Amino acid sequence: ALPGHESDHGDSDGGLDTETSGRSGAGRFWDEWFNQEQEFSDWLGDPKGLAGCLAPYLPNTVPERQILHVGCGTSTLGVELQEQGYGAVTNQDLSAVAIRQMRERYPAHLWEVADCTNMRALHGDGTFDCVVDKCTSDTLLFRNKRGPRRHLLLEAMLAEVARVLRPEGGLYIVFTTLRRHPCRRTALPWVLQASVRLDQIADQSCLVASYRRPRAAWLHILQTCRPGTRPVSPRERLQRDMMEACEATLSLPDFVAKYTPLTQHWGPPDGTPWGA
């Protein structure tokens, strides 16, 4: 189980506290957890391997990309993402103890104490290009599975993630133990771009034993979009790239005559056929 799943520490609702609220409830629980933990740890798997899994979905050639890693704890996933070139990473956790430990260990990286269910004091709307969640939403669900506010906490986090992401093309990347993660069924302005079991795309050696078959871990990627539109899927993007290459070798009339009947099935979001 993830740390804290069966815990009776702290408030039954998990709390919505931050560092400035007296370190009660969830904040105090996680401070005690990281004070007692003897080694830096990562759930699911090796951060270097997990970061490498994102290469097909998130080009690591955009150093100016702004990434937020929510609920980082003492994970080095954010460090790996930045060092592998995915972008500039802000590592965030509710525990001041975890952030202090990581800031001392990796002073060149950005660390902040914050509550992922309420980040308005720190981050405005559309601040980030990408938000990474490695089991943070799982923890909100399972640690509070008997609490009356279990889903309220997760809904508050998802709403904040949607708010801080840029409104079109922002990516919410979720490493989770849940195949049917609640983020896939929310009414928030994003659509599913990918959903894959980690043991199908990651080297087995990078996953901890408990998250290999039969208990698998999952990667879900969602992309924000404006109301009334939808983002281009990876398949559509590949098809359009191929057609652009073909267009370069054909005159426009020949190109339209040859490809318009095909593209009517997967044209732009507004339904206008290519070449029209």
PDB file of C-alpha atoms in Angstrom:
ATOM      1  CA  ALA A   1       0.000   0.000   0.000  1.00  0.00           C
ATOM      2  CA  LEU A   2       1.039   3.594  -0.441  1.00  0.00           C
ATOM      3  CA  PRO A   3       2.253   5.300   2.739  1.00  0.00           C
ATOM      4  CA  GLY A   4      -0.671   6.657   4.713  1.00  0.00           C
ATOM      5  CA  HIS A   5      -3.385   4.507   3.101  1.00  0.00           C
ATOM      6  CA  GLU A   6      -4.304   2.788   6.335  1.00  0.00           C
ATOM      7  CA  SER A   7      -3.244   5.573   8.665  1.00  0.00           C
ATOM      8  CA  ASP A   8      -5.515   6.999  11.333  1.00  0.00           C
ATOM      9  CA  HIS A   9      -3.180   9.937  11.960  1.00  0.00           C
ATOM     10  CA  GLY A  10      -4.389  13.470  11.473  1.00  0.00           C
ATOM     11  CA  ASP A  11      -7.871  14.659  10.602  1.00  0.00           C
ATOM     12  CA  SER A  12     -10.308  12.165   9.112  1.00  0.00           C
ATOM     13  CA  ASP A  13     -10.865  14.433   6.124  1.00  0.00           C
ATOM     14  CA  GLY A  14      -7.158  14.712   5.391  1.00  0.00           C
ATOM     15  CA  GLY A  15      -7.063  18.442   6.017  1.00  0.00           C
ATOM     16  CA  LEU A  16      -6.582  21.324   3.601  1.00  0.00           C
ATOM     17  CA  ASP A  17      -3.831  22.941   5.611  1.00  0.00           C
ATOM     18  CA  THR A  18      -0.618  24.583   4.419  1.00  0.00           C
ATOM     19  CA  GLU A  19       2.648  25.505   6.117  1.00  0.00           C
ATOM     20  CA  THR A  20       1.072  28.702   7.448  1.00  0.00           C
ATOM     21  CA  SER A  21      -1.865  26.982   9.132  1.00  0.00           C
ATOM     22  CA  GLY A  22      -0.146  25.468  12.157  1.00  0.00           C
ATOM     23  CA  ARG A  23       0.970  22.149  10.607  1.00  0.00           C
ATOM     24  CA  SER A  24      -2.114  20.212  11.696  1.00  0.00           C
ATOM     25  CA  GLY A  25      -3.931  17.305  10.060  1.00  0.00           C
ATOM     26  CA  ALA A  26      -2.379  16.078   6.832  1.00  0.00           C
ATOM     27  CA  GLY A  27       0.568  18.462   7.020  1.00  0.00           C
ATOM     28  CA  ARG A  28       1.554  17.204  10.461  1.00  0.00           C
ATOM     29  CA  PHE A  29       1.102  13.565   9.415  1.00  0.00           C
ATOM     30  CA  TRP A  30       3.460  13.938   6.452  1.00  0.00           C
ATOM     31  CA  ASP A  31       5.991  15.926   8.470  1.00  0.00           C
ATOM     32  CA  GLU A  32       6.110  13.041  10.965  1.00  0.00           C
ATOM     33  CA  TRP A  33       6.331  10.516   8.128  1.00  0.00           C
ATOM     34  CA  PHE A  34       9.338  12.170   6.497  1.00  0.00           C
ATOM     35  CA  ASN A  35      11.032  12.787   9.846  1.00  0.00           C
ATOM     36  CA  GLN A  36      10.886   9.045  10.531  1.00  0.00           C
ATOM     37  CA  GLU A  37      11.826   7.904   7.026  1.00  0.00           C
ATOM     38  CA  GLN A  38      15.491   6.939   6.966  1.00  0.00           C
ATOM     39  CA  GLU A  39      15.986   6.930   3.200  1.00  0.00           C
ATOM     40  CA  PHE A  40      14.757   8.983   0.273  1.00  0.00           C
ATOM     41  CA  SER A  41      12.190   6.910  -1.553  1.00  0.00           C
ATOM     42  CA  ASP A  42      10.120   6.740  -4.705  1.00  0.00           C
ATOM     43  CA  TRP A  43       6.836   4.915  -5.096  1.00  0.00           C
ATOM     44  CA  LEU A  44       6.095   2.952  -8.290  1.00  0.00           C
ATOM     45  CA  GLY A  45       9.618   2.928  -9.649  1.00  0.00           C
ATOM     46  CA  ASP A  46      12.975   4.444 -10.461  1.00  0.00           C
ATOM     47  CA  PRO A  47      12.557   8.167 -11.289  1.00  0.00           C
ATOM     48  CA  LYS A  48      15.049   8.027 -14.145  1.00  0.00           C
ATOM     49  CA  GLY A  49      13.130   5.210 -15.805  1.00  0.00           C
ATOM     50  CA  LEU A  50       9.741   6.843 -15.205  1.00  0.00           C
ATOM     51  CA  ALA A  51      10.965  10.119 -16.681  1.00  0.00           C
ATOM     52  CA  GLY A  52      12.226   8.240 -19.715  1.00  0.00           C
ATOM     53  CA  CYS A  53       8.739   6.785 -20.264  1.00  0.00           C
ATOM     54  CA  LEU A  54       7.449  10.265 -21.089  1.00  0.00           C
ATOM     55  CA  ALA A  55       9.687  10.772 -24.124  1.00  0.00           C
ATOM     56  CA  PRO A  56       7.046   9.654 -26.678  1.00  0.00           C
ATOM     57  CA  TYR A  57       4.462  12.023 -25.188  1.00  0.00           C
ATOM     58  CA  LEU A  58       6.503  14.994 -23.993  1.00  0.00           C
ATOM     59  CA  PRO A  59       9.454  16.084 -26.179  1.00  0.00           C
ATOM     60  CA  ASN A  60      12.499  16.737 -24.008  1.00  0.00           C
ATOM     61  CA  THR A  61      13.726  19.545 -26.239  1.00  0.00           C
ATOM     62  CA  VAL A  62      11.769  22.413 -24.659  1.00  0.00           C
ATOM     63  CA  PRO A  63      13.868  23.707 -21.731  1.00  0.00           C
ATOM     64  CA  GLU A  64      11.568  26.707 -21.238  1.00  0.00           C
ATOM     65  CA  ARG A  65       8.557  24.464 -20.572  1.00  0.00           C
ATOM     66  CA  GLN A  66       7.156  25.117 -17.077  1.00  0.00           C
ATOM     67  CA  ILE A  67       6.387  21.922 -15.145  1.00  0.00           C
ATOM     68  CA  LEU A  68       4.778  21.539 -11.714  1.00  0.00           C
ATOM     69  CA  HIS A  69       5.360  18.296  -9.781  1.00  0.00           C
ATOM     70  CA  VAL A  70       2.596  18.117  -7.161  1.00  0.00           C
ATOM     71  CA  GLY A  71       3.063  16.065  -4.004  1.00  0.00           C
ATOM     72  CA  CYS A  72       6.726  15.404  -4.745  1.00  0.00           C
ATOM     73  CA  GLY A  73       7.666  14.242  -1.231  1.00  0.00           C
ATOM     74  CA  THR A  74      11.276  13.021  -1.363  1.00  0.00           C
ATOM     75  CA  SER A  75      10.959  11.761  -4.930  1.00  0.00           C
ATOM     76  CA  THR A  76      13.621  12.770  -7.435  1.00  0.00           C
ATOM     77  CA  LEU A  77      11.252  12.497 -10.405  1.00  0.00           C
ATOM     78  CA  GLY A  78      11.183  16.286 -10.807  1.00  0.00           C
ATOM     79  CA  VAL A  79      14.977  16.389 -10.667  1.00  0.00           C
ATOM     80  CA  GLU A  80      15.177  13.759 -13.420  1.00  0.00           C
ATOM     81  CA  LEU A  81      12.615  15.551 -15.576  1.00  0.00           C
ATOM     82  CA  GLN A  82      14.624  18.760 -15.443  1.00  0.00           C
ATOM     83  CA  GLU A  83      17.979  17.094 -15.943  1.00  0.00           C
ATOM     84  CA  GLN A  84      16.655  15.103 -18.912  1.00  0.00           C
ATOM     85  CA  GLY A  85      15.592  18.351 -20.555  1.00  0.00           C
ATOM     86  CA  TYR A  86      11.803  18.197 -20.254  1.00  0.00           C
ATOM     87  CA  GLY A  87      11.623  21.709 -18.795  1.00  0.00           C
ATOM     88  CA  ALA A  88      11.973  23.836 -15.660  1.00  0.00           C
ATOM     89  CA  VAL A  89      10.371  21.944 -12.775  1.00  0.00           C
ATOM     90  CA  THR A  90       8.763  23.355  -9.624  1.00  0.00           C
ATOM     91  CA  ASN A  91       8.665  20.573  -7.001  1.00  0.00           C
ATOM     92  CA  GLN A  92       5.842  20.996  -4.507  1.00  0.00           C
ATOM     93  CA  ASP A  93       4.707  19.196  -1.371  1.00  0.00           C
ATOM     94  CA  LEU A  94       2.553  19.805   1.680  1.00  0.00           C
ATOM     95  CA  SER A  95       5.319  18.628   4.021  1.00  0.00           C
ATOM     96  CA  ALA A  96       7.795  21.314   5.038  1.00  0.00           C
ATOM     97  CA  VAL A  97      10.092  18.547   6.291  1.00  0.00           C
ATOM     98  CA  ALA A  98      10.226  16.817   2.903  1.00  0.00           C
ATOM     99  CA  ILE A  99      10.854  20.102   1.095  1.00  0.00           C
ATOM    100  CA  ARG A 100      13.627  21.060   3.512  1.00  0.00           C
ATOM    101  CA  GLN A 101      15.304  17.689   3.028  1.00  0.00           C
ATOM    102  CA  MET A 102      15.123  17.908  -0.762  1.00  0.00           C
ATOM    103  CA  ARG A 103      16.219  21.547  -0.881  1.00  0.00           C
ATOM    104  CA  GLU A 104      19.331  20.604   1.102  1.00  0.00           C
ATOM    105  CA  ARG A 105      19.998  17.650  -1.177  1.00  0.00           C
ATOM    106  CA  TYR A 106      19.298  19.432  -4.499  1.00  0.00           C
ATOM    107  CA  PRO A 107      19.795  23.170  -3.903  1.00  0.00           C
ATOM    108  CA  ALA A 108      19.931  23.961  -7.635  1.00  0.00           C
ATOM    109  CA  HIS A 109      16.313  22.883  -8.105  1.00  0.00           C
ATOM    110  CA  LEU A 110      13.119  24.708  -7.160  1.00  0.00           C
ATOM    111  CA  TRP A 111      11.179  23.461  -4.101  1.00  0.00           C
ATOM    112  CA  GLU A 112       8.080  24.902  -2.445  1.00  0.00           C
ATOM    113  CA  VAL A 113       5.712  24.061   0.402  1.00  0.00           C
ATOM    114  CA  ALA A 114       2.126  24.228  -0.809  1.00  0.00           C
ATOM    115  CA  ASP A 115      -1.238  22.497  -0.665  1.00  0.00           C
ATOM    116  CA  CYS A 116      -2.117  21.081  -4.087  1.00  0.00           C
ATOM    117  CA  THR A 117      -5.827  21.580  -3.349  1.00  0.00           C
ATOM    118  CA  ASN A 118      -5.331  25.350  -2.989  1.00  0.00           C
ATOM    119  CA  MET A 119      -2.404  26.984  -4.788  1.00  0.00           C
ATOM    120  CA  ARG A 120      -3.916  30.426  -5.446  1.00  0.00           C
ATOM    121  CA  ALA A 121      -1.535  32.190  -3.089  1.00  0.00           C
ATOM    122  CA  LEU A 122       1.438  30.961  -5.127  1.00  0.00           C
ATOM    123  CA  HIS A 123       0.352  30.396  -8.720  1.00  0.00           C
ATOM    124  CA  GLY A 124      -1.978  32.253 -11.043  1.00  0.00           C
ATOM    125  CA  ASP A 125      -4.193  30.807 -13.763  1.00  0.00           C
ATOM    126  CA  GLY A 126      -2.407  29.194 -16.705  1.00  0.00           C
ATOM    127  CA  THR A 127       1.024  29.304 -15.067  1.00  0.00           C
ATOM    128  CA  PHE A 128       2.269  25.858 -16.136  1.00  0.00           C
ATOM    129  CA  ASP A 129       2.577  23.928 -19.379  1.00  0.00           C
ATOM    130  CA  CYS A 130       2.542  20.586 -17.595  1.00  0.00           C
ATOM    131  CA  VAL A 131       1.559  19.160 -14.184  1.00  0.00           C
ATOM    132  CA  VAL A 132       2.990  15.819 -13.036  1.00  0.00           C
ATOM    133  CA  ASP A 133       1.189  13.766 -10.390  1.00  0.00           C
ATOM    134  CA  LYS A 134       2.908  10.595  -9.165  1.00  0.00           C
ATOM    135  CA  CYS A 135       0.457   8.911  -6.779  1.00  0.00           C
ATOM    136  CA  THR A 136      -0.543  12.193  -5.097  1.00  0.00           C
ATOM    137  CA  SER A 137      -4.164  11.753  -6.162  1.00  0.00           C
ATOM    138  CA  ASP A 138      -3.993   8.084  -5.085  1.00  0.00           C
ATOM    139  CA  THR A 139      -2.895   9.226  -1.636  1.00  0.00           C
ATOM    140  CA  LEU A 140      -5.764  11.697  -1.346  1.00  0.00           C
ATOM    141  CA  LEU A 141      -8.204   8.906  -2.180  1.00  0.00           C
ATOM    142  CA  PHE A 142      -6.788   6.028  -0.162  1.00  0.00           C
ATOM    143  CA  ARG A 143      -5.555   7.778   2.959  1.00  0.00           C
ATOM    144  CA  ASN A 144      -9.022   9.247   3.382  1.00  0.00           C
ATOM    145  CA  LYS A 145     -11.015   6.292   2.089  1.00  0.00           C
ATOM    146  CA  ARG A 146     -13.257   6.277   5.153  1.00  0.00           C
ATOM    147  CA  GLY A 147     -13.500  10.047   5.377  1.00  0.00           C
ATOM    148  CA  PRO A 148     -16.587  11.941   4.201  1.00  0.00           C
ATOM    149  CA  ARG A 149     -14.455  14.392   2.200  1.00  0.00           C
ATOM    150  CA  ARG A 150     -12.471  11.797   0.271  1.00  0.00           C
ATOM    151  CA  HIS A 151     -13.697  12.833  -3.158  1.00  0.00           C
ATOM    152  CA  LEU A 152     -13.910  16.523  -2.244  1.00  0.00           C
ATOM    153  CA  LEU A 153     -10.152  16.624  -1.699  1.00  0.00           C
ATOM    154  CA  LEU A 154      -9.428  14.972  -5.034  1.00  0.00           C
ATOM    155  CA  GLU A 155     -11.917  17.186  -6.846  1.00  0.00           C
ATOM    156  CA  ALA A 156     -10.298  20.257  -5.298  1.00  0.00           C
ATOM    157  CA  MET A 157      -6.874  19.088  -6.455  1.00  0.00           C
ATOM    158  CA  LEU A 158      -8.060  18.345 -10.004  1.00  0.00           C
ATOM    159  CA  ALA A 159      -9.748  21.752 -10.211  1.00  0.00           C
ATOM    160  CA  GLU A 160      -6.509  23.437  -9.127  1.00  0.00           C
ATOM    161  CA  VAL A 161      -4.490  21.432 -11.633  1.00  0.00           C
ATOM    162  CA  ALA A 162      -6.849  22.522 -14.415  1.00  0.00           C
ATOM    163  CA  ARG A 163      -6.614  26.139 -13.229  1.00  0.00           C
ATOM    164  CA  VAL A 164      -2.821  26.381 -13.145  1.00  0.00           C
ATOM    165  CA  LEU A 165      -2.421  24.635 -16.520  1.00  0.00           C
ATOM    166  CA  ARG A 166      -2.467  26.802 -19.630  1.00  0.00           C
ATOM    167  CA  PRO A 167      -6.004  26.589 -21.012  1.00  0.00           C
ATOM    168  CA  GLU A 168      -5.098  25.017 -24.340  1.00  0.00           C
ATOM    169  CA  GLY A 169      -2.454  22.337 -24.825  1.00  0.00           C
ATOM    170  CA  GLY A 170      -1.504  21.970 -21.150  1.00  0.00           C
ATOM    171  CA  LEU A 171      -0.700  18.406 -20.079  1.00  0.00           C
ATOM    172  CA  TYR A 172      -1.723  16.635 -16.874  1.00  0.00           C
ATOM    173  CA  ILE A 173       0.504  13.559 -16.475  1.00  0.00           C
ATOM    174  CA  VAL A 174      -0.606  11.001 -13.881  1.00  0.00           C
ATOM    175  CA  PHE A 175       1.428   8.048 -12.635  1.00  0.00           C
ATOM    176  CA  THR A 176      -1.061   5.984 -10.647  1.00  0.00           C
ATOM    177  CA  THR A 177      -2.113   2.579  -9.367  1.00  0.00           C
ATOM    178  CA  LEU A 178      -5.604   3.150 -10.774  1.00  0.00           C
ATOM    179  CA  ARG A 179      -6.529   1.971 -14.258  1.00  0.00           C
ATOM    180  CA  ARG A 180      -9.743   3.992 -14.157  1.00  0.00           C
ATOM    181  CA  HIS A 181      -8.419   7.099 -12.493  1.00  0.00           C
ATOM    182  CA  PRO A 182     -11.071   9.739 -11.591  1.00  0.00           C
ATOM    183  CA  CYS A 183      -9.218  12.311 -13.721  1.00  0.00           C
ATOM    184  CA  ARG A 184     -10.491  10.454 -16.791  1.00  0.00           C
ATOM    185  CA  ARG A 185     -14.146  10.950 -15.859  1.00  0.00           C
ATOM    186  CA  THR A 186     -14.137  14.546 -14.671  1.00  0.00           C
ATOM    187  CA  ALA A 187     -16.009  17.319 -16.459  1.00  0.00           C
ATOM    188  CA  LEU A 188     -12.918  19.545 -16.408  1.00  0.00           C
ATOM    189  CA  PRO A 189     -11.721  21.006 -19.763  1.00  0.00           C
ATOM    190  CA  TRP A 190      -9.310  18.262 -20.794  1.00  0.00           C
ATOM    191  CA  VAL A 191      -9.412  15.073 -22.826  1.00  0.00           C
ATOM    192  CA  LEU A 192      -7.516  11.806 -22.527  1.00  0.00           C
ATOM    193  CA  GLN A 193      -4.492  11.614 -24.811  1.00  0.00           C
ATOM    194  CA  ALA A 194      -2.906   8.381 -23.576  1.00  0.00           C
ATOM    195  CA  SER A 195      -3.561   5.616 -21.053  1.00  0.00           C
ATOM    196  CA  VAL A 196      -1.015   2.812 -20.798  1.00  0.00           C
ATOM    197  CA  ARG A 197       0.213   0.307 -18.247  1.00  0.00           C
ATOM    198  CA  LEU A 198       3.727   1.160 -17.138  1.00  0.00           C
ATOM    199  CA  ASP A 199       5.081  -2.361 -17.468  1.00  0.00           C
ATOM    200  CA  GLN A 200       4.285  -2.141 -21.196  1.00  0.00           C
ATOM    201  CA  ILE A 201       6.433   0.941 -21.808  1.00  0.00           C
ATOM    202  CA  ALA A 202       9.004   0.858 -19.004  1.00  0.00           C
ATOM    203  CA  ASP A 203      11.924  -1.433 -18.376  1.00  0.00           C
ATOM    204  CA  GLN A 204      10.845  -3.964 -15.732  1.00  0.00           C
ATOM    205  CA  SER A 205      13.910  -3.097 -13.667  1.00  0.00           C
ATOM    206  CA  CYS A 206      12.689   0.475 -13.161  1.00  0.00           C
ATOM    207  CA  LEU A 207       9.423  -0.613 -11.506  1.00  0.00           C
ATOM    208  CA  VAL A 208       9.292  -1.710  -7.886  1.00  0.00           C
ATOM    209  CA  ALA A 209       8.251  -5.336  -7.517  1.00  0.00           C
ATOM    210  CA  SER A 210       4.798  -4.609  -6.092  1.00  0.00           C
ATOM    211  CA  TYR A 211       3.809  -2.647  -9.218  1.00  0.00           C
ATOM    212  CA  ARG A 212       4.675  -5.301 -11.778  1.00  0.00           C
ATOM    213  CA  ARG A 213       2.066  -7.804 -12.866  1.00  0.00           C
ATOM    214  CA  PRO A 214      -0.471  -8.658 -11.555  1.00  0.00           C
ATOM    215  CA  ARG A 215      -0.611  -5.347  -9.655  1.00  0.00           C
ATOM    216  CA  ALA A 216       0.186  -2.885 -12.401  1.00  0.00           C
ATOM    217  CA  ALA A 217       0.764   0.849 -12.369  1.00  0.00           C
ATOM    218  CA  TRP A 218      -0.590   3.189 -15.026  1.00  0.00           C
ATOM    219  CA  LEU A 219       0.292   6.335 -16.932  1.00  0.00           C
ATOM    220  CA  HIS A 220      -2.575   8.631 -17.958  1.00  0.00           C
ATOM    221  CA  ILE A 221      -2.001  11.817 -19.947  1.00  0.00           C
ATOM    222  CA  LEU A 222      -4.704  14.449 -20.392  1.00  0.00           C
ATOM    223  CA  GLN A 223      -4.567  17.635 -22.451  1.00  0.00           C
ATOM    224  CA  THR A 224      -6.463  20.845 -21.766  1.00  0.00           C
ATOM    225  CA  CYS A 225      -8.658  22.325 -24.478  1.00  0.00           C
ATOM    226  CA  ARG A 226     -10.976  25.272 -24.860  1.00  0.00           C
ATOM    227  CA  PRO A 227     -14.750  24.646 -24.689  1.00  0.00           C
ATOM    228  CA  GLY A 228     -16.106  23.453 -28.026  1.00  0.00           C
ATOM    229  CA  THR A 229     -12.742  22.184 -29.287  1.00  0.00           C
ATOM    230  CA  ARG A 230     -10.615  19.131 -28.836  1.00  0.00           C
ATOM    231  CA  PRO A 231      -6.836  18.705 -29.015  1.00  0.00           C
ATOM    232  CA  VAL A 232      -5.241  16.783 -31.846  1.00  0.00           C
ATOM    233  CA  SER A 233      -4.591  13.148 -30.960  1.00  0.00           C
ATOM    234  CA  PRO A 234      -1.145  11.581 -31.522  1.00  0.00           C
ATOM    235  CA  ARG A 235      -2.570   9.583 -34.445  1.00  0.00           C
ATOM    236  CA  GLU A 236      -3.995  12.690 -36.075  1.00  0.00           C
ATOM    237  CA  ARG A 237      -0.751  14.575 -35.519  1.00  0.00           C
ATOM    238  CA  LEU A 238       1.198  11.812 -37.281  1.00  0.00           C
ATOM    239  CA  GLN A 239      -1.276  11.741 -40.167  1.00  0.00           C
ATOM    240  CA  ARG A 240      -1.071  15.489 -40.610  1.00  0.00           C
ATOM    241  CA  ASP A 241       2.712  15.443 -40.504  1.00  0.00           C
ATOM    242  CA  MET A 242       2.704  12.813 -43.249  1.00  0.00           C
ATOM    243  CA  MET A 243       0.294  14.837 -45.339  1.00  0.00           C
ATOM    244  CA  GLU A 244       2.377  17.970 -44.973  1.00  0.00           C
ATOM    245  CA  ALA A 245       5.318  16.002 -46.320  1.00  0.00           C
ATOM    246  CA  CYS A 246       3.193  14.793 -49.245  1.00  0.00           C
ATOM    247  CA  GLU A 247       1.885  18.289 -49.896  1.00  0.00           C
ATOM    248  CA  ALA A 248       5.439  19.476 -50.420  1.00  0.00           C
ATOM    249  CA  THR A 249       5.777  17.103 -53.394  1.00  0.00           C
ATOM    250  CA  LEU A 250       2.351  17.766 -54.999  1.00  0.00           C
ATOM    251  CA  SER A 251       0.721  20.809 -56.491  1.00  0.00           C
ATOM    252  CA  LEU A 252      -2.154  22.138 -54.370  1.00  0.00           C
ATOM    253  CA  PRO A 253      -4.935  21.015 -56.804  1.00  0.00           C
ATOM    254  CA  ASP A 254      -3.479  17.501 -57.025  1.00  0.00           C
ATOM    255  CA  PHE A 255      -3.043  17.354 -53.262  1.00  0.00           C
ATOM    256  CA  VAL A 256      -6.659  18.426 -52.582  1.00  0.00           C
ATOM    257  CA  ALA A 257      -8.052  15.993 -55.159  1.00  0.00           C
ATOM    258  CA  LYS A 258      -6.065  13.083 -53.734  1.00  0.00           C
ATOM    259  CA  TYR A 259      -6.409  13.612 -49.987  1.00  0.00           C
ATOM    260  CA  THR A 260      -9.557  15.618 -49.201  1.00  0.00           C
ATOM    261  CA  PRO A 261     -11.867  12.532 -49.268  1.00  0.00           C
ATOM    262  CA  LEU A 262      -9.633  10.882 -46.657  1.00  0.00           C
ATOM    263  CA  THR A 263      -9.228  13.864 -44.372  1.00  0.00           C
ATOM    264  CA  GLN A 264     -12.945  14.500 -44.051  1.00  0.00           C
ATOM    265  CA  HIS A 265     -12.978  11.702 -41.482  1.00  0.00           C
ATOM    266  CA  TRP A 266     -10.399  13.296 -39.180  1.00  0.00           C
ATOM    267  CA  GLY A 267     -10.233  16.974 -40.130  1.00  0.00           C
ATOM    268  CA  PRO A 268      -9.608  20.007 -37.933  1.00  0.00           C
ATOM    269  CA  PRO A 269     -11.637  20.414 -34.715  1.00  0.00           C
ATOM    270  CA  ASP A 270     -14.066  22.802 -36.452  1.00  0.00           C
ATOM    271  CA  GLY A 271     -14.942  20.131 -39.025  1.00  0.00           C
ATOM    272  CA  THR A 272     -13.551  21.981 -42.044  1.00  0.00           C
ATOM    273  CA  PRO A 273     -11.939  19.487 -44.470  1.00  0.00           C
ATOM    274  CA  TRP A 274      -8.300  20.059 -45.246  1.00  0.00           C
ATOM    275  CA  GLY A 275      -7.850  21.901 -48.524  1.00  0.00           C
ATOM    276  CA  ALA A 276     -11.338  23.454 -48.424  1.00  0.00           C
TER     277      ALA A 276
END
